[in-house]
Every structure is written in structure tokens, then in C-alpha cells.
Coordinates of C-alpha atoms in Angstrom, one line a residue:
X1 CA -67.3 61.0 -38.3
X2 CA -66.5 64.0 -36.1
X3 CA -70.2 64.1 -35.4
X4 CA -70.1 60.6 -33.5
X5 CA -66.9 61.5 -31.2
X6 CA -66.0 65.3 -31.4
X7 CA -64.1 65.2 -28.4
X8 CA -61.3 62.5 -30.0
X9 CA -60.8 65.0 -32.7
X10 CA -60.6 68.1 -30.5
X11 CA -58.3 66.2 -28.2
X12 CA -55.8 65.6 -31.6
X13 CA -56.2 69.1 -32.3
X14 CA -54.8 69.7 -29.2
X15 CA -52.1 67.3 -29.3
X16 CA -51.1 68.3 -32.9
X17 CA -51.1 72.2 -31.7
X18 CA -48.7 71.0 -28.8
X19 CA -46.4 68.8 -31.0
X20 CA -46.3 71.8 -33.6
X21 CA -45.4 74.1 -30.8
X22 CA -42.5 71.5 -30.1
X23 CA -40.9 71.3 -33.4
X24 CA -40.9 75.3 -33.6
X25 CA -39.0 75.7 -30.2
X26 CA -36.3 73.3 -31.6
X27 CA -36.3 75.3 -34.9
X28 CA -38.2 72.9 -37.1
X29 CA -40.4 75.7 -38.1
X30 CA -41.4 74.1 -41.4
X31 CA -42.1 70.7 -40.1
X32 CA -44.4 72.2 -37.5
X33 CA -46.3 74.2 -39.9
X34 CA -46.6 71.0 -42.2
X35 CA -47.6 68.9 -39.3
X36 CA -50.4 71.1 -38.3
X37 CA -51.6 72.0 -41.8
X38 CA -51.8 68.5 -42.9
X39 CA -53.6 67.7 -39.6
X40 CA -56.4 70.5 -40.4
X41 CA -56.3 69.6 -44.2
X42 CA -57.1 66.1 -43.9
X43 CA -59.7 66.4 -41.2
X44 CA -61.9 69.0 -42.9
X45 CA -61.7 67.0 -46.5
X46 CA -62.8 64.1 -44.8
X47 CA -65.8 65.5 -42.5
X48 CA -68.5 67.8 -43.9
X49 CA -69.6 68.4 -40.4
X50 CA -69.6 72.0 -39.1
X51 CA -67.9 70.7 -36.2
X52 CA -64.4 70.5 -37.9
X53 CA -64.4 74.4 -37.8
X54 CA -63.8 74.1 -34.1
X55 CA -60.7 71.9 -34.6
X56 CA -58.3 74.8 -35.3
X57 CA -59.4 76.6 -32.1
X58 CA -58.3 73.5 -30.4
X59 CA -55.2 73.6 -32.5
X60 CA -54.4 77.0 -31.8
X61 CA -55.2 76.9 -27.9
X62 CA -52.6 74.0 -28.0
X63 CA -49.9 75.7 -30.1
X64 CA -50.0 78.7 -28.0
X65 CA -50.2 77.0 -24.4
X66 CA -47.2 74.9 -24.9
X67 CA -45.2 77.6 -26.6
X68 CA -45.9 80.3 -23.6
X69 CA -44.9 77.5 -21.2
X70 CA -41.4 77.1 -22.6
X71 CA -41.2 80.8 -23.3
X72 CA -41.6 82.5 -20.0
X73 CA -39.1 84.6 -18.7
X74 CA -38.3 84.1 -15.0
X75 CA -37.2 87.4 -13.0
X76 CA -34.4 87.8 -10.9
X77 CA -36.4 87.9 -7.9
X78 CA -38.9 85.2 -8.0
X79 CA -41.1 83.1 -5.8
X80 CA -41.3 79.3 -6.0
X81 CA -42.8 76.4 -4.7
X82 CA -39.9 74.0 -3.6
X83 CA -40.6 70.4 -4.6
X84 CA -37.2 68.4 -3.4
X85 CA -34.6 66.9 -5.4
X86 CA -35.1 64.7 -8.7
X87 CA -31.9 62.6 -9.1
X88 CA -28.9 65.0 -8.1
X89 CA -30.8 68.2 -8.8
X90 CA -33.6 70.6 -7.0
X91 CA -36.7 71.0 -8.4
X92 CA -38.9 74.1 -7.9
X93 CA -42.1 75.1 -9.5
X94 CA -42.8 78.6 -10.9
X95 CA -46.4 79.9 -12.0
X96 CA -47.0 75.9 -12.7
X97 CA -43.6 75.4 -14.7
X98 CA -40.6 73.4 -13.2
X99 CA -37.4 75.1 -13.0
X100 CA -34.0 73.4 -11.7
X101 CA -32.5 75.3 -8.5
X102 CA -28.6 75.5 -8.1
X103 CA -27.5 76.6 -4.6
X104 CA -27.7 76.1 -1.0
X105 CA -31.3 74.9 -0.4
X106 CA -30.4 72.5 2.6
X107 CA -32.6 74.4 4.7
X108 CA -35.6 74.5 2.7
X109 CA -38.4 72.2 3.0
X110 CA -40.5 70.4 0.5
X111 CA -43.8 72.1 -0.2
X112 CA -42.8 75.3 1.0
X113 CA -43.2 78.8 -0.9
X114 CA -39.6 80.5 -1.5
X115 CA -38.5 83.7 -2.5
X116 CA -35.4 83.3 -4.3
X117 CA -32.7 85.9 -6.0
X118 CA -30.6 84.3 -8.6
X119 CA -29.9 84.3 -12.3
X120 CA -32.1 82.4 -14.6
X121 CA -31.1 80.3 -17.8
X122 CA -33.4 78.9 -20.2
X123 CA -32.6 75.4 -20.9
X124 CA -35.8 73.5 -21.8
X125 CA -36.0 69.5 -20.8
X126 CA -39.5 68.8 -22.9
X127 CA -39.9 65.3 -21.5
X128 CA -39.5 66.1 -18.2
X129 CA -41.5 69.8 -18.3
X130 CA -38.3 71.8 -17.1
X131 CA -38.1 75.2 -18.5
X132 CA -34.5 75.7 -17.2
X133 CA -32.4 76.6 -14.3
X134 CA -32.0 79.0 -11.6
X135 CA -28.5 79.8 -10.1
X136 CA -29.6 80.9 -6.4
X137 CA -27.5 83.7 -5.0
X138 CA -29.9 83.9 -1.9
X139 CA -32.9 82.4 -0.4
X140 CA -34.8 85.7 0.6
X141 CA -38.1 84.1 2.2
X142 CA -39.4 81.0 3.3
X143 CA -43.1 80.4 3.7
X144 CA -45.1 77.1 4.6
X145 CA -48.9 76.6 3.8
X146 CA -50.9 73.6 3.4
X147 CA -49.2 72.1 0.9
X148 CA -45.9 72.1 3.2
X149 CA -48.3 70.7 5.9
X150 CA -49.1 67.9 3.5
X151 CA -45.7 66.6 3.0
X152 CA -44.7 67.3 6.9
X153 CA -48.0 65.2 7.7
X154 CA -46.4 62.2 5.0
X155 CA -43.0 62.3 6.9
X156 CA -44.2 61.8 10.3
X157 CA -46.7 59.0 8.6
X158 CA -43.4 57.5 7.2
X159 CA -42.0 57.5 10.6
X160 CA -44.9 56.2 12.3
X161 CA -44.7 53.1 9.9
X162 CA -40.8 52.7 10.2
X163 CA -41.6 52.0 14.0
X164 CA -44.2 49.6 13.4
X165 CA -43.1 47.6 10.3
X166 CA -39.5 48.8 9.6
X167 CA -37.7 50.9 6.9
X168 CA -38.3 48.6 3.9
X169 CA -42.2 47.8 4.4
X170 CA -42.5 51.4 5.5
X171 CA -41.1 52.5 2.0
X172 CA -43.1 50.1 0.3
X173 CA -46.4 51.1 1.7
X174 CA -45.8 54.8 1.3
X175 CA -45.4 53.9 -2.6
X176 CA -48.0 51.8 -2.7
X177 CA -50.7 53.4 -0.9
X178 CA -49.8 57.2 -1.5
X179 CA -47.2 57.4 -4.5
X180 CA -44.5 58.3 -2.2
X181 CA -41.7 56.5 -3.7
X182 CA -38.9 58.6 -2.1
X183 CA -38.6 56.1 0.8
X184 CA -38.4 53.4 -1.4
X185 CA -34.9 51.6 -2.1
X186 CA -33.2 51.7 -5.1
X187 CA -33.1 47.9 -5.0
X188 CA -36.6 47.4 -4.8
X189 CA -37.7 50.1 -7.7
X190 CA -35.5 47.9 -9.7
X191 CA -36.7 44.8 -9.1
X192 CA -40.4 45.9 -9.5
X193 CA -39.0 47.6 -12.9
X194 CA -37.8 43.9 -13.9
X195 CA -41.4 42.4 -12.9
X196 CA -43.2 45.0 -14.8
X197 CA -44.9 46.3 -11.9
X198 CA -43.1 49.7 -11.6
X199 CA -46.5 51.4 -12.0
X200 CA -48.2 50.1 -8.7
X201 CA -45.8 52.9 -6.9
X202 CA -47.2 55.9 -9.1
X203 CA -50.6 56.8 -8.1
X204 CA -52.8 55.4 -11.1
X205 CA -56.0 54.7 -12.0
X206 CA -55.7 51.4 -10.3
X207 CA -55.5 53.5 -6.9
X208 CA -58.2 55.9 -8.0
X209 CA -60.7 52.8 -8.8
X210 CA -60.1 51.4 -5.5
X211 CA -60.4 54.5 -3.5
X212 CA -63.6 55.6 -5.3
X213 CA -65.2 51.8 -5.0
X214 CA -64.6 51.2 -1.2
X215 CA -66.0 54.9 -0.8
X216 CA -68.9 54.8 -2.8
X217 CA -70.1 51.7 -0.6
X218 CA -70.2 53.6 2.4
X219 CA -70.4 57.1 1.3
X220 CA -72.5 56.9 -1.9
X221 CA -71.8 59.0 -4.8
X222 CA -71.4 62.4 -3.7
X223 CA -69.2 61.7 -0.4
X224 CA -67.1 59.1 -2.7
X225 CA -66.0 61.8 -5.2
X226 CA -65.5 64.2 -2.5
X227 CA -62.9 61.3 -0.9
X228 CA -61.4 60.6 -4.5
X229 CA -60.7 64.4 -5.1
X230 CA -58.8 64.9 -1.7
X231 CA -57.0 61.6 -2.3
X232 CA -56.0 63.0 -5.6
X233 CA -54.8 66.1 -4.0
X234 CA -53.1 64.1 -1.0
X235 CA -51.1 62.1 -3.6
X236 CA -49.8 65.0 -5.7
X237 CA -52.4 65.4 -8.4
X238 CA -50.5 63.1 -11.1
X239 CA -52.1 63.1 -14.5
X240 CA -52.8 59.5 -14.5
X241 CA -54.8 60.1 -11.2
X242 CA -56.9 63.3 -12.5
X243 CA -57.3 61.1 -15.6
X244 CA -59.0 58.3 -13.9
X245 CA -61.1 61.0 -11.5
X246 CA -62.5 62.8 -14.4
X247 CA -63.5 59.2 -16.2
X248 CA -64.9 58.0 -13.2
X249 CA -67.2 61.2 -12.9
X250 CA -68.2 61.3 -16.4
X251 CA -69.3 57.3 -16.3
X252 CA -71.2 58.1 -12.9
X253 CA -73.1 61.3 -14.6
X254 CA -73.7 59.4 -17.3
X255 CA -75.7 57.0 -15.5
X256 CA -77.4 59.6 -13.3
X257 CA -78.6 61.6 -16.5
X258 CA -79.5 58.2 -18.4
X259 CA -77.0 58.9 -21.1
X260 CA -74.7 56.1 -22.7
X261 CA -71.2 56.3 -21.5
X262 CA -68.8 56.5 -24.4
X263 CA -65.3 55.1 -23.4
X264 CA -63.2 57.1 -25.8
X265 CA -64.9 60.4 -25.5
X266 CA -64.4 60.3 -21.9
X267 CA -60.8 59.4 -22.2
X268 CA -60.5 62.5 -24.6
X269 CA -62.2 64.8 -22.4
X270 CA -59.6 63.8 -19.5
X271 CA -56.8 64.0 -21.9
X272 CA -57.9 67.6 -22.9
X273 CA -58.3 68.6 -19.5
X274 CA -54.9 67.3 -18.5
X275 CA -53.2 69.1 -21.4
X276 CA -55.3 72.3 -20.0
X277 CA -54.0 72.2 -16.4
X278 CA -50.3 71.3 -17.4
X279 CA -49.3 71.6 -21.5
X280 CA -45.8 70.0 -20.7
X281 CA -48.0 66.7 -20.0
X282 CA -48.1 66.4 -23.9
X283 CA -44.6 64.9 -23.6
X284 CA -44.6 63.7 -20.3
X285 CA -44.1 59.7 -20.2
X286 CA -45.9 58.7 -17.2
X287 CA -49.0 60.7 -18.7
X288 CA -48.6 59.4 -22.1
X289 CA -48.0 55.7 -20.6
X290 CA -51.4 56.0 -18.5
X291 CA -53.5 57.2 -21.4
X292 CA -52.1 54.6 -23.9
X293 CA -52.5 51.6 -21.6
X294 CA -56.2 52.9 -20.6
X295 CA -57.0 53.3 -24.6
X296 CA -55.3 49.4 -25.0
X297 CA -57.7 48.6 -22.6
X298 CA -60.5 49.9 -24.3
X299 CA -59.8 48.1 -27.7
X300 CA -58.3 45.0 -27.0
X301 CA -59.3 43.7 -23.8
X302 CA -62.6 42.0 -24.7
X303 CA -60.6 40.4 -28.0
X304 CA -58.2 38.9 -25.2
X305 CA -60.8 37.4 -23.3
X306 CA -62.2 35.8 -26.7
X307 CA -58.8 34.6 -27.7
X308 CA -57.9 33.2 -24.2
X309 CA -61.5 31.9 -23.4
X310 CA -60.2 28.3 -22.5
X311 CA -58.6 29.6 -19.1
X312 CA -60.1 30.0 -15.8
X313 CA -62.3 33.1 -15.8
X314 CA -60.4 35.3 -13.1
X315 CA -56.9 34.4 -14.8
X316 CA -58.1 35.1 -18.2
X317 CA -59.2 38.6 -17.1
X318 CA -56.0 39.1 -15.4
X319 CA -53.9 38.2 -18.4
X320 CA -56.2 39.9 -21.2
X321 CA -56.3 43.1 -18.7
X322 CA -52.4 43.0 -18.9
X323 CA -51.8 42.4 -22.3
X324 CA -54.4 45.0 -23.6
X325 CA -52.9 47.5 -21.4
X326 CA -49.6 47.2 -23.1
X327 CA -50.5 47.0 -26.6
X328 CA -49.8 51.0 -26.8
X329 CA -47.8 51.3 -23.9
X330 CA -45.2 48.8 -24.5
X331 CA -43.7 50.2 -27.6
X332 CA -43.2 53.5 -26.0
X333 CA -41.5 51.8 -23.3
X334 CA -39.1 50.2 -25.1
X335 CA -38.2 53.0 -26.9
X336 CA -37.6 55.0 -23.9
X337 CA -36.0 52.5 -21.6
X338 CA -34.6 50.1 -24.5
X339 CA -35.5 47.1 -22.3
X340 CA -38.3 44.5 -22.2
X341 CA -39.3 42.7 -18.9
X342 CA -39.9 39.2 -19.6
X343 CA -41.5 38.9 -16.3
X344 CA -44.4 41.4 -16.7
X345 CA -47.3 39.3 -17.1
X346 CA -46.4 36.9 -14.2
X347 CA -45.6 40.2 -12.0
X348 CA -49.1 41.8 -12.9
X349 CA -50.7 38.6 -12.0
X350 CA -49.7 37.6 -9.0
X351 CA -48.0 40.9 -7.5
X352 CA -50.5 43.7 -8.3
X353 CA -53.4 41.6 -6.3
X354 CA -51.1 42.1 -3.2
X355 CA -50.0 45.4 -4.1
X356 CA -53.8 45.8 -4.2
X357 CA -54.4 44.8 -0.9
X358 CA -51.2 46.6 0.6
X359 CA -52.7 49.7 -1.1
X360 CA -56.3 49.4 0.9
X361 CA -54.6 48.6 4.2
X362 CA -52.0 51.4 3.8
X363 CA -55.2 53.8 3.4
X364 CA -57.3 52.5 6.0
X365 CA -54.4 52.7 8.5
X366 CA -54.4 56.3 7.6
X367 CA -57.8 56.9 8.6
X368 CA -57.1 55.1 12.1
X369 CA -53.9 56.7 12.8
X370 CA -55.2 58.1 15.8
X371 CA -56.7 54.7 17.3
X372 CA -53.5 53.0 18.4
X373 CA -55.1 49.7 18.6
X374 CA -56.7 49.5 15.0
X375 CA -53.6 51.2 13.5
X376 CA -51.3 48.3 15.1
X377 CA -53.6 45.8 13.8
X378 CA -53.5 47.1 10.4
X379 CA -49.9 47.6 10.5
X380 CA -49.6 43.8 11.1
X381 CA -51.6 43.2 8.1
X382 CA -49.3 45.6 6.1
X383 CA -46.3 43.6 7.3
X384 CA -48.0 40.0 6.2
X385 CA -48.6 41.7 2.8
X386 CA -45.1 42.9 2.3
X387 CA -43.8 39.4 3.5
X388 CA -45.8 37.8 0.7
X389 CA -44.6 40.7 -1.8
X390 CA -40.8 40.1 -1.0
X391 CA -41.5 36.2 -1.3
X392 CA -43.1 36.6 -4.3
X393 CA -40.7 39.0 -5.8
X394 CA -38.0 36.6 -5.0
X395 CA -39.6 33.7 -6.9
X396 CA -40.5 35.4 -9.9
X397 CA -37.0 37.1 -10.2
X398 CA -35.4 33.4 -9.9
X399 CA -37.6 31.9 -12.6
X400 CA -38.0 34.7 -15.2
X401 CA -35.3 35.2 -17.7
X402 CA -35.0 38.9 -16.9
X403 CA -34.7 41.7 -18.9
X404 CA -34.2 42.0 -22.5
X405 CA -32.1 45.1 -23.6
X406 CA -32.6 46.5 -27.2
X407 CA -31.0 49.1 -29.1
X408 CA -33.1 52.0 -30.7
X409 CA -32.6 50.4 -34.2
X410 CA -34.1 47.1 -32.8
X411 CA -36.8 48.8 -31.3
X412 CA -37.9 50.2 -34.5
X413 CA -37.6 46.8 -36.3
X414 CA -39.8 45.5 -33.7
X415 CA -42.3 48.3 -34.1
X416 CA -42.5 48.2 -38.0
X417 CA -43.1 44.2 -37.6
X418 CA -45.8 45.0 -34.8
X419 CA -47.4 47.5 -36.7
X420 CA -47.3 45.2 -40.1
X421 CA -49.1 42.6 -38.2
X422 CA -52.1 44.4 -37.1
X423 CA -52.3 46.2 -40.6
X424 CA -52.3 42.4 -42.1
X425 CA -54.9 41.6 -39.6
X426 CA -57.3 44.4 -40.8
X427 CA -57.1 43.5 -44.4
X428 CA -54.0 45.3 -45.7
X429 CA -52.4 42.3 -47.2
X430 CA -49.8 44.1 -48.9
X431 CA -48.3 45.1 -45.5
X432 CA -47.1 41.5 -45.2
X433 CA -43.7 42.5 -46.9
X434 CA -43.1 45.4 -44.7
X435 CA -40.9 43.4 -42.2
X436 CA -38.2 43.1 -45.4
X437 CA -38.0 47.1 -45.1
X438 CA -37.4 46.7 -41.4
X439 CA -34.3 44.8 -42.2
X440 CA -33.1 47.5 -45.0
X441 CA -33.6 50.3 -42.3
X442 CA -32.0 48.2 -39.5
X443 CA -28.6 48.0 -41.8
X444 CA -28.6 51.7 -42.8
X445 CA -29.3 52.6 -39.4
X446 CA -26.2 50.7 -38.2
X447 CA -24.1 51.9 -41.1
X448 CA -21.9 54.8 -40.9
X449 CA -20.8 56.1 -44.6
X450 CA -18.1 58.3 -43.1
X451 CA -16.2 58.2 -40.0
X452 CA -17.9 59.5 -36.5
X453 CA -16.7 60.5 -33.3
X454 CA -19.5 61.1 -30.9
X455 CA -18.6 62.3 -27.3
X456 CA -20.9 61.0 -24.9
X457 CA -22.1 61.3 -21.5
X458 CA -23.0 58.4 -18.9
X459 CA -23.8 60.3 -15.4
X460 CA -21.0 62.0 -14.2
X461 CA -18.3 60.2 -16.9
X462 CA -17.7 60.8 -20.5
X463 CA -17.0 58.4 -23.1
X464 CA -16.2 58.3 -26.9
X465 CA -17.8 56.4 -29.7
X466 CA -16.0 55.5 -33.0
X467 CA -18.2 54.8 -35.9
X468 CA -16.9 53.5 -39.3
X469 CA -19.2 51.2 -41.7
X470 CA -20.5 48.7 -39.4
X471 CA -17.9 49.1 -36.9
X472 CA -19.0 50.8 -33.8
X473 CA -17.0 51.0 -30.5
X474 CA -17.4 52.9 -27.3
X475 CA -14.0 54.1 -25.3
X476 CA -15.1 54.9 -21.6
X477 CA -13.1 54.5 -18.1
X478 CA -14.9 51.2 -17.1
X479 CA -13.7 51.6 -13.5
X480 CA -15.6 54.8 -13.2
X481 CA -19.0 53.3 -14.9
X482 CA -20.8 50.6 -13.0
X483 CA -23.6 49.8 -15.7
X484 CA -24.8 47.0 -17.1
X485 CA -22.4 46.9 -20.2
X486 CA -25.3 45.4 -22.3
X487 CA -27.5 48.2 -21.6
X488 CA -24.6 50.8 -22.4
X489 CA -24.1 48.9 -25.7
X490 CA -28.1 49.2 -26.6
X491 CA -28.1 52.7 -24.9
X492 CA -25.4 53.9 -27.6
X493 CA -26.2 51.4 -30.2
X494 CA -22.3 50.0 -30.2
X495 CA -21.0 46.7 -30.9
X496 CA -18.3 46.9 -28.5
X497 CA -17.3 48.3 -25.3
X498 CA -13.6 49.2 -24.9
X499 CA -11.4 50.7 -21.6
X500 CA -9.8 54.2 -22.1
X501 CA -6.6 52.4 -20.7
X502 CA -6.3 49.9 -24.2
X503 CA -5.2 53.1 -25.6
X504 CA -5.0 52.0 -29.1
X505 CA -7.3 50.5 -31.4
X506 CA -7.3 49.5 -35.3
X507 CA -9.9 49.2 -37.8
X508 CA -8.6 48.1 -41.4
X509 CA -6.1 51.1 -42.3
X510 CA -7.4 53.5 -39.7
X511 CA -6.1 53.6 -36.5
X512 CA -7.1 55.6 -33.2
X513 CA -4.8 56.5 -30.0
X514 CA -6.6 57.5 -26.9
X515 CA -5.5 59.0 -23.7
X516 CA -6.7 60.7 -20.7
X517 CA -6.0 62.6 -17.4
X518 CA -8.0 64.7 -15.0
X519 CA -8.9 67.8 -17.5
X520 CA -8.4 66.1 -20.8
X521 CA -9.4 63.3 -23.1
X522 CA -7.1 63.5 -26.4
X523 CA -8.1 61.3 -29.2
X524 CA -5.6 61.1 -32.3
X525 CA -7.1 59.6 -35.6
X526 CA -4.8 58.3 -38.2
X527 CA -5.9 57.9 -41.8
X528 CA -4.1 59.5 -44.5
X529 CA -1.1 62.4 -44.3
X530 CA -2.7 64.5 -41.6
X531 CA -3.6 62.7 -38.6
X532 CA -6.5 64.5 -36.5
X533 CA -6.3 65.4 -33.1
X534 CA -9.5 65.8 -30.9
X535 CA -9.2 67.3 -27.4
X536 CA -12.5 67.5 -24.8
X537 CA -10.8 69.8 -22.5
X538 CA -12.2 71.5 -19.3
X539 CA -10.0 74.5 -20.3
X540 CA -11.4 77.1 -23.0
X541 CA -9.1 76.6 -26.2
X542 CA -9.7 77.5 -29.7
X543 CA -9.4 75.0 -32.6
X544 CA -6.1 75.5 -34.6
X545 CA -4.3 73.9 -37.5
X546 CA -0.7 73.2 -38.0
X547 CA 1.7 71.5 -40.6
X548 CA 1.0 68.4 -39.0
X549 CA -2.2 68.2 -37.2
X550 CA -5.7 69.5 -37.5
X551 CA -6.6 70.1 -33.8
X552 CA -10.0 70.5 -32.4
X553 CA -10.8 71.5 -28.7
X554 CA -14.6 71.3 -27.6
X555 CA -15.7 71.7 -23.7
X556 CA -15.5 68.8 -21.9
X557 CA -18.4 69.6 -19.5
X558 CA -21.1 70.7 -22.1
X559 CA -24.3 71.0 -20.0
X560 CA -26.5 68.3 -20.2
X561 CA -29.2 66.9 -17.7
X562 CA -29.6 63.6 -19.2
X563 CA -28.2 60.7 -17.7
X564 CA -27.4 59.1 -21.2
X565 CA -26.4 62.0 -23.9
X566 CA -24.6 62.7 -26.7
X567 CA -22.9 66.0 -26.3
X568 CA -21.0 66.5 -30.0
X569 CA -20.5 64.3 -33.0
X570 CA -17.7 65.1 -35.4
X571 CA -18.1 63.7 -39.0
X572 CA -15.0 63.1 -41.5
X573 CA -16.6 64.2 -45.0
X574 CA -13.6 63.9 -47.6
X575 CA -11.3 64.3 -44.5
X576 CA -12.8 67.4 -42.9
X577 CA -14.1 67.2 -39.8
X578 CA -17.7 68.4 -39.6
X579 CA -19.0 69.2 -35.8
X580 CA -22.6 68.7 -34.8

């Protein structure tokens, strides 16, 4: 098997090496070793080709690249590339790695090369590729280069669009044409997410394919590759863009040298290069969704075409492309976002073509930026396209049923049913009973064998979850939390959300009393002779015991960069608290 598609195996080896390093970094050494050894054992026993002996090399490369990415030490005085802000934190690049910056950076421009003095603290965020944070005491030097000029040019381009077509339309065209979504309003992002078309504002294979196709008609193969490469750099060199560029080059070169184009090998080669460029892409959500979408298209696009053959050709192609792209990417999206858009198909059928037109007009207007007459005409076309997009959005949002929110347990039940269907269709009839197992899993997942208290984070707010048997309640300050209550329930997998002001909660013969002030949250749990008191406090205090209470003091502001996060879990085992 490896003789037919060796690159697919090498890609998997690189990924397994990266994930083994991830497990090691999370102190799961045995699990990481088992993962790597199992992969090598299975592939070597099932393949007799000498090519399998190259697999350990790729696995080790993946392992050491990923491990060294997060184990690097940043000196007190270091040079960084300032990348602006992500959420409420400033981000910079240190030797190809992301770091969080804390300090006064108001005078720094995006893209600038800065030298700072500060204290580095390792604090890995694997899903975002962040290795730690630097508390900056001083910015010693700032230098501008061609990266800074690119960002400055984008800023001036946005201002020019803003003058011609207005702020909202300018933000939309900057996002759709150049992947620069800083100017896009949060309301617009929410609407696009609800309609399942948020991918159009991140430069992807769609953008690269359109740019290359138009360039090839005018400039031919060589010129279009150069244009595509420049576009890739100008838009930020995202992994999805690099992936599309590599696959286009491989496809075109295969025609030049009279070789057959093998889609899976091309996709695997792109994945290998993307992982070599940045090992953190092994866990980057945008990268994973991009590759999974393309994989789904390769495998299922033609099958959907056959199933939907009664539809008009263009409609069939559009729906088949949308459905096939979501076969593998949708489960991952649901796991991460705990939601699924019910208007995804409609959004991709009606909105994506208009966004494609907006993207083409945006790039054409860039070419004619200095020819005022043509630029104004193109801006008029952009404004009309934007109006069509807004009208289409408004209509689709009114007729759609919105977003379905799902808890983690519900997501896994759906994935198990999803997997059992495909296995059954493949001829594995025994897997027809797998959904019954998912019901057992769902019950066990939502059942707490011992009373538990979880101290959780919702942005800048804090909450406490109480779990016992099938009962689960989240207590928080509802005035400070403006989130959708159903989403909060699904994120934390709870049945009810109560306000701290309620102060008192009973569950059978168990009783909870809660109170809070500016620096503390008090929780008193009554069950048995000795009540347990848990105090989440901003003061530094140790746990203590007296004749009446067991009192545990835990830091209120435990460091976490996740918007939704569990900071502590206290389980009561035979009335003894165990802190995790």
C-alpha cells in the first residue's frame, strides 16, 4: 500500500510524531510512546516495502520539531516581530513562534521589528501556537521593514475604501479580498458564522484558486505562479493559502511533465510542507479545517453528485461541494464551537458566489488603485455587491432556524452515530449497534459519582459548577455575563444556570450556600456533620481545618487565556476534598 501513496504515510508519520511530542509536553509520556510505537508497528507489519523504513525518520522529525517549538527559551532582551492584538492580548513572533506581550505597546505598529527587555514565562497554548508570555519592562528599539510597509499599505487601502464605499463595506471587502478581518464588525462576523460562511473572510483555497485562474488567463503558467506567490505573502501566508498554492503548483507541473495528478499525495505533500514551516499547525484549527475540507471534497464530491443527480447541474455542484467539504470538517467544528449552523448550505449556495465577485472586484481595485476613474467604477461594483450580500444575509437569517448548540457529550454521541453509519455502509454490519453504546456513554458522561465543584472562567467573570449524580448547576453573576445562556449551558455541560444572588440551593439532603464580594467567592457545602467551605480569593491564604469547618482557599485569578475554561475541580471522595 505504501508503494502507491508513500507521501500519505509520511504525512501521517509527521503528524503522529507531533502529537506524541504534544502528549510528552502534557506529561503523558507513556501515552505518547504508545501512540508512536503503535503507528510504526501497524504500518511496518502491514507493509513489506522498504519505504516503510523511512517512516521513523519522518516521525522523529515531527516529534523534535514540535517539541523544540515549545521548549525554546526566550532571553531577557529579545527581538520580536509585532503582530498586533488577538482578543485582549498583544501578540508577537519570536523565531517563528507566537508569544503574548504584556506592557505598554501603544507606540508599536503592526509588522514592526522591536527589541524589548522583559521577563519570559513559559505558558504554552497548543491550540493557538503560543509558547508563553513576556512581561515587558521597556521597548528598546523599533524598526520598520517591508512587512511594516505591507501593513501600512493595507491601512491606507482601507481608508481609501472607507472614503468611497463606507466603513462597513470597506471592512467587508478587506476581509473577503485580502483576509484582513480587523476592520470587520463583530455583528458581521456573528452573522457570517451563523450562516456558515465565515471561511470566506480568511484567505483560503477559494481565494487562491480564483486569483490563479484569472492570472493564468492573462499571464500564463509562470506569471500566474508569481502573482499567486505575491498574493500569498501579501495576505499573510496563512496555511490554507500555502496549501492551495502547493497543490496548484503540483497539479500544473504534473501536466507539464506528463504525469498523472494524484490528489491525496498532493494534499499530503502540502501538509508536510505546512508542518515543516510551522510545527504548531498540527493543532491549528484553521489548518485542520482547511485540510479536512479538501479531503472531504476529494472523497465525497463525486458521490454527492450521483446522489443529487436530479437537481440542476449548477445547483447539484454547489450543494455537493458544500456537503462534501463538511463531511470531515463539521465534526471538528462542532467539537470546538459546540454549535452547528442550520443555514450553512443556503449560505454557501447564495452568499459564496457574491463574495467571490466581491473578492475579484477587491483585487482588481487594488491593481487600479492609482487610476482614479477605474478605481471609483470598481468601488461602485463593490458597493452593489456588498448591498446584495447584506440583503441576502438578512433574508437567510430570517428564514433559517439559527444555530443549534450542543454539549460535548452530545457532540460525541453525534460523532459515534456518524461513524457507525459510514462503517455500516462500508459493510461492517456489526457497527449498526454502535449508537446504543453512545447512549450508555452519554449517561455515564453526564453522571457524577461523587459531588464535584468546578471553578470556571467566562471571559473576565467567574462561576461555580456543582455536580452530583445527574444534577448540574452553574452559579454566576448574570449581570456581568452577557453570553447566550443556552451556549453557556452547552459549553460547560450543565442543566441549569442560576444567579449568585440566589445564595441558597438544595439538592436532596445536600445544601449549598454561596456569597461573593469584590475579592472573594464563598461556597459552603452542607452534607454530614462537618460542612466544607471553599473560598476563591484574590488574597494568598492557605487551607486550614478547625473543629467546625474544613476551609480551602484557592486563588481567584488563576492564569488562563481561554475564554471558557475550568480553573479548579474539587471532588469529594468519602467526604474528603481532592483538588485537581
